[in-house]
């Protein structure tokens, strides 16, 4: 009988194979901070790039957005024909009572509302294909909440709102760090897939 960890790794590999189009593709994480960096990324021949959308910097107060920085990054990727995966995270202080950006939002709908705003803004850009639900929530420096809070405040509402904006967009989650195999009792990938797997299109770590 295969061990659960072996089965999970096999499933994960299948998800990644499904995520790519026909043929071999490679991706990397980059902020595409300026044209020189974007040119270097393009020169490496990658076809996918993982970007970050920092909620705290974009939604400066509830329903008030500054898209300038993210628009610039998306434009750099688009101009170089890079397919984009955008990971959304970092709570703004207005959403969690003035606390740090790793503290969960107080309202269960605020993150989802922001995800909808992002996905809706870029839904007509065919190169923006996927969204991640928070970077490494199993690491306290990025998420100072529980797994249940992550599911209820981030993963489930975020995924639903991404798909509401455009049904063909992919949701990547749970975005765990490489420590997840050693922490099955709390943040195991299997536990998250069992409880919230219906919200996930691509399993990501």
Tab-separated table of C-alpha atoms in Angstrom:
chain	number	residue	atom	x	y	z
A	1	UNK	CA	0.000	0.000	0.000
A	2	UNK	CA	1.302	3.454	-0.877
A	3	UNK	CA	1.956	5.844	1.981
A	4	UNK	CA	-0.295	8.915	2.150
A	5	UNK	CA	2.699	11.184	1.524
A	6	UNK	CA	3.528	9.269	-1.685
A	7	UNK	CA	-0.052	9.558	-2.915
A	8	UNK	CA	-0.125	13.274	-2.148
A	9	UNK	CA	3.127	13.881	-3.991
A	10	UNK	CA	1.797	11.960	-6.987
A	11	UNK	CA	-1.365	14.055	-6.988
A	12	UNK	CA	0.710	17.219	-6.701
A	13	UNK	CA	2.801	16.232	-9.717
A	14	UNK	CA	-0.353	15.574	-11.724
A	15	UNK	CA	-1.709	18.992	-10.792
A	16	UNK	CA	1.459	20.667	-12.007
A	17	UNK	CA	1.358	18.707	-15.274
A	18	UNK	CA	-2.244	19.784	-15.826
A	19	UNK	CA	-1.343	23.377	-15.000
A	20	UNK	CA	1.036	23.660	-17.966
A	21	UNK	CA	-0.129	23.839	-21.568
A	22	UNK	CA	0.960	21.144	-24.021
A	23	UNK	CA	4.732	20.892	-24.181
A	24	UNK	CA	7.391	21.557	-21.581
A	25	UNK	CA	7.173	24.884	-19.778
A	26	UNK	CA	9.116	26.501	-16.971
A	27	UNK	CA	8.337	29.327	-14.603
A	28	UNK	CA	9.939	31.402	-11.869
A	29	UNK	CA	9.081	33.837	-9.129
A	30	UNK	CA	9.907	37.465	-9.869
A	31	UNK	CA	8.509	40.844	-8.986
A	32	UNK	CA	9.306	42.197	-12.478
A	33	UNK	CA	10.221	45.338	-10.567
A	34	UNK	CA	11.631	47.177	-13.590
A	35	UNK	CA	12.261	46.648	-17.290
A	36	UNK	CA	15.806	45.377	-16.804
A	37	UNK	CA	14.640	42.596	-14.486
A	38	UNK	CA	11.719	41.789	-16.778
A	39	UNK	CA	14.126	41.548	-19.710
A	40	UNK	CA	16.347	39.154	-17.763
A	41	UNK	CA	13.339	36.982	-16.938
A	42	UNK	CA	12.304	36.947	-20.591
A	43	UNK	CA	15.857	36.134	-21.624
A	44	UNK	CA	15.836	32.995	-19.479
A	45	UNK	CA	13.119	31.599	-21.718
A	46	UNK	CA	10.558	30.976	-18.988
A	47	UNK	CA	6.897	31.051	-19.931
A	48	UNK	CA	5.332	31.535	-16.474
A	49	UNK	CA	6.096	34.066	-13.758
A	50	UNK	CA	4.764	34.135	-10.192
A	51	UNK	CA	3.990	37.645	-9.002
A	52	UNK	CA	2.705	39.077	-5.722
A	53	UNK	CA	-0.253	41.385	-5.191
A	54	UNK	CA	0.113	42.971	-1.754
A	55	UNK	CA	-3.345	43.690	-0.438
A	56	UNK	CA	-2.030	46.199	2.111
A	57	UNK	CA	-0.448	48.361	-0.592
A	58	UNK	CA	-3.301	48.244	-3.083
A	59	UNK	CA	-6.527	48.571	-1.073
A	60	UNK	CA	-5.489	51.517	1.044
A	61	UNK	CA	-8.910	51.687	2.696
A	62	UNK	CA	-12.027	49.617	2.190
A	63	UNK	CA	-12.984	49.901	-1.492
A	64	UNK	CA	-10.259	52.463	-2.276
A	65	UNK	CA	-7.476	51.139	-4.527
A	66	UNK	CA	-4.091	52.205	-5.825
A	67	UNK	CA	-3.418	49.973	-8.834
A	68	UNK	CA	-0.395	51.842	-10.165
A	69	UNK	CA	2.363	49.464	-9.014
A	70	UNK	CA	0.533	46.254	-9.914
A	71	UNK	CA	-0.563	47.657	-13.273
A	72	UNK	CA	3.076	48.364	-14.105
A	73	UNK	CA	4.121	44.831	-13.196
A	74	UNK	CA	1.278	43.273	-15.192
A	75	UNK	CA	2.142	45.450	-18.176
A	76	UNK	CA	5.793	44.325	-18.055
A	77	UNK	CA	4.730	40.711	-18.043
A	78	UNK	CA	2.203	41.254	-20.810
A	79	UNK	CA	4.692	43.055	-23.025
A	80	UNK	CA	6.981	40.032	-22.793
A	81	UNK	CA	4.232	37.463	-23.345
A	82	UNK	CA	4.666	35.916	-19.895
A	83	UNK	CA	1.825	33.902	-18.395
A	84	UNK	CA	1.146	35.191	-14.912
A	85	UNK	CA	0.287	33.576	-11.583
A	86	UNK	CA	-0.530	36.251	-8.981
A	87	UNK	CA	-0.313	35.390	-5.281
A	88	UNK	CA	-2.528	37.630	-3.136
A	89	UNK	CA	-1.693	38.327	0.508
A	90	UNK	CA	-0.684	40.746	3.305
A	91	UNK	CA	-3.577	42.139	5.340
A	92	UNK	CA	-3.961	45.928	5.382
A	93	UNK	CA	-4.106	47.452	8.861
A	94	UNK	CA	-7.621	48.796	8.309
A	95	UNK	CA	-8.865	45.214	7.911
A	96	UNK	CA	-7.413	43.716	11.109
A	97	UNK	CA	-7.620	46.467	13.709
A	98	UNK	CA	-4.261	48.100	13.021
A	99	UNK	CA	-2.170	44.953	13.400
A	100	UNK	CA	0.691	43.512	11.323
A	101	UNK	CA	0.118	42.266	7.780
A	102	UNK	CA	0.365	38.601	8.827
A	103	UNK	CA	-2.651	38.911	11.157
A	104	UNK	CA	-5.945	37.641	9.703
A	105	UNK	CA	-8.627	40.132	8.668
A	106	UNK	CA	-11.481	40.560	11.114
A	107	UNK	CA	-14.181	40.301	8.472
A	108	UNK	CA	-14.592	37.018	6.615
A	109	UNK	CA	-15.483	38.777	3.345
A	110	UNK	CA	-12.806	41.478	3.008
A	111	UNK	CA	-10.129	39.272	1.442
A	112	UNK	CA	-12.606	37.772	-0.985
A	113	UNK	CA	-13.796	41.222	-1.990
A	114	UNK	CA	-10.221	42.216	-2.743
A	115	UNK	CA	-9.607	39.042	-4.746
A	116	UNK	CA	-12.649	39.859	-6.852
A	117	UNK	CA	-11.389	43.394	-7.442
A	118	UNK	CA	-7.997	42.114	-8.624
A	119	UNK	CA	-9.355	39.322	-10.810
A	120	UNK	CA	-12.032	41.548	-12.275
A	121	UNK	CA	-9.485	44.220	-13.175
A	122	UNK	CA	-7.289	41.840	-15.165
A	123	UNK	CA	-9.879	39.340	-16.412
A	124	UNK	CA	-9.564	40.522	-20.023
A	125	UNK	CA	-5.799	39.975	-20.021
A	126	UNK	CA	-5.422	36.444	-21.392
A	127	UNK	CA	-1.934	36.118	-19.886
A	128	UNK	CA	-3.179	36.550	-16.308
A	129	UNK	CA	-4.244	32.954	-15.798
A	130	UNK	CA	-4.013	32.009	-12.125
A	131	UNK	CA	-4.150	33.341	-8.587
A	132	UNK	CA	-2.590	32.088	-5.360
A	133	UNK	CA	-4.339	32.261	-2.005
A	134	UNK	CA	-1.674	33.755	0.298
A	135	UNK	CA	2.034	32.954	0.375
A	136	UNK	CA	3.109	30.216	2.820
A	137	UNK	CA	0.291	30.515	5.373
A	138	UNK	CA	1.925	27.729	7.405
A	139	UNK	CA	4.813	30.103	8.234
A	140	UNK	CA	4.056	32.570	11.043
A	141	UNK	CA	5.933	35.459	9.456
A	142	UNK	CA	3.344	35.389	6.661
A	143	UNK	CA	0.231	34.174	8.518
A	144	UNK	CA	-0.272	34.534	12.254
A	145	UNK	CA	-3.593	32.723	12.303
A	146	UNK	CA	-4.956	29.188	12.402
A	147	UNK	CA	-5.530	26.765	9.543
A	148	UNK	CA	-9.275	27.133	10.087
A	149	UNK	CA	-9.012	30.926	9.808
A	150	UNK	CA	-7.007	30.515	6.619
A	151	UNK	CA	-9.696	28.299	5.146
A	152	UNK	CA	-12.641	30.462	6.225
A	153	UNK	CA	-11.197	33.942	5.725
A	154	UNK	CA	-8.786	33.403	2.814
A	155	UNK	CA	-8.981	30.225	0.780
A	156	UNK	CA	-12.726	29.678	0.474
A	157	UNK	CA	-13.925	33.291	-0.014
A	158	UNK	CA	-10.905	34.156	-2.159
A	159	UNK	CA	-11.386	31.188	-4.469
A	160	UNK	CA	-15.101	31.790	-4.877
A	161	UNK	CA	-14.567	35.437	-5.756
A	162	UNK	CA	-11.789	34.664	-8.256
A	163	UNK	CA	-14.083	32.244	-10.051
A	164	UNK	CA	-16.945	34.713	-9.842
A	165	UNK	CA	-14.856	37.305	-11.661
A	166	UNK	CA	-13.961	34.798	-14.412
A	167	UNK	CA	-14.804	31.117	-14.272
A	168	UNK	CA	-11.785	29.981	-16.301
A	169	UNK	CA	-9.212	31.491	-13.932
A	170	UNK	CA	-7.218	28.958	-11.922
A	171	UNK	CA	-6.923	29.119	-8.150
A	172	UNK	CA	-3.649	27.839	-6.731
A	173	UNK	CA	-3.548	26.854	-3.068
A	174	UNK	CA	-2.738	26.238	-0.272
A	175	UNK	CA	0.646	27.843	-1.104
A	176	UNK	CA	2.388	26.003	1.755
A	177	UNK	CA	6.102	26.227	2.484
A	178	UNK	CA	8.334	23.185	1.985
A	179	UNK	CA	7.853	22.347	5.676
A	180	UNK	CA	4.369	20.888	5.156
A	181	UNK	CA	5.416	17.191	5.025
A	182	UNK	CA	6.782	17.519	8.569
A	183	UNK	CA	3.651	19.132	9.997
A	184	UNK	CA	0.781	16.836	9.035
A	185	UNK	CA	-1.008	17.386	12.343
A	186	UNK	CA	-1.533	21.109	11.775
A	187	UNK	CA	-0.879	22.288	8.204
A	188	UNK	CA	-0.659	19.068	6.221
A	189	UNK	CA	-1.530	19.336	2.554
A	190	UNK	CA	-3.798	16.315	2.909
A	191	UNK	CA	-5.864	17.998	5.637
A	192	UNK	CA	-6.365	21.104	3.527
A	193	UNK	CA	-7.298	19.114	0.434
A	194	UNK	CA	-9.757	17.073	2.502
A	195	UNK	CA	-11.495	20.125	3.933
A	196	UNK	CA	-11.169	22.754	1.198
A	197	UNK	CA	-10.000	20.878	-1.873
A	198	UNK	CA	-13.162	21.740	-3.800
A	199	UNK	CA	-11.968	25.363	-3.907
A	200	UNK	CA	-8.561	24.508	-5.393
A	201	UNK	CA	-7.780	24.084	-9.107
A	202	UNK	CA	-4.012	23.604	-8.722
A	203	UNK	CA	-2.295	22.335	-5.577
A	204	UNK	CA	0.653	24.638	-4.859
A	205	UNK	CA	3.508	24.541	-2.384
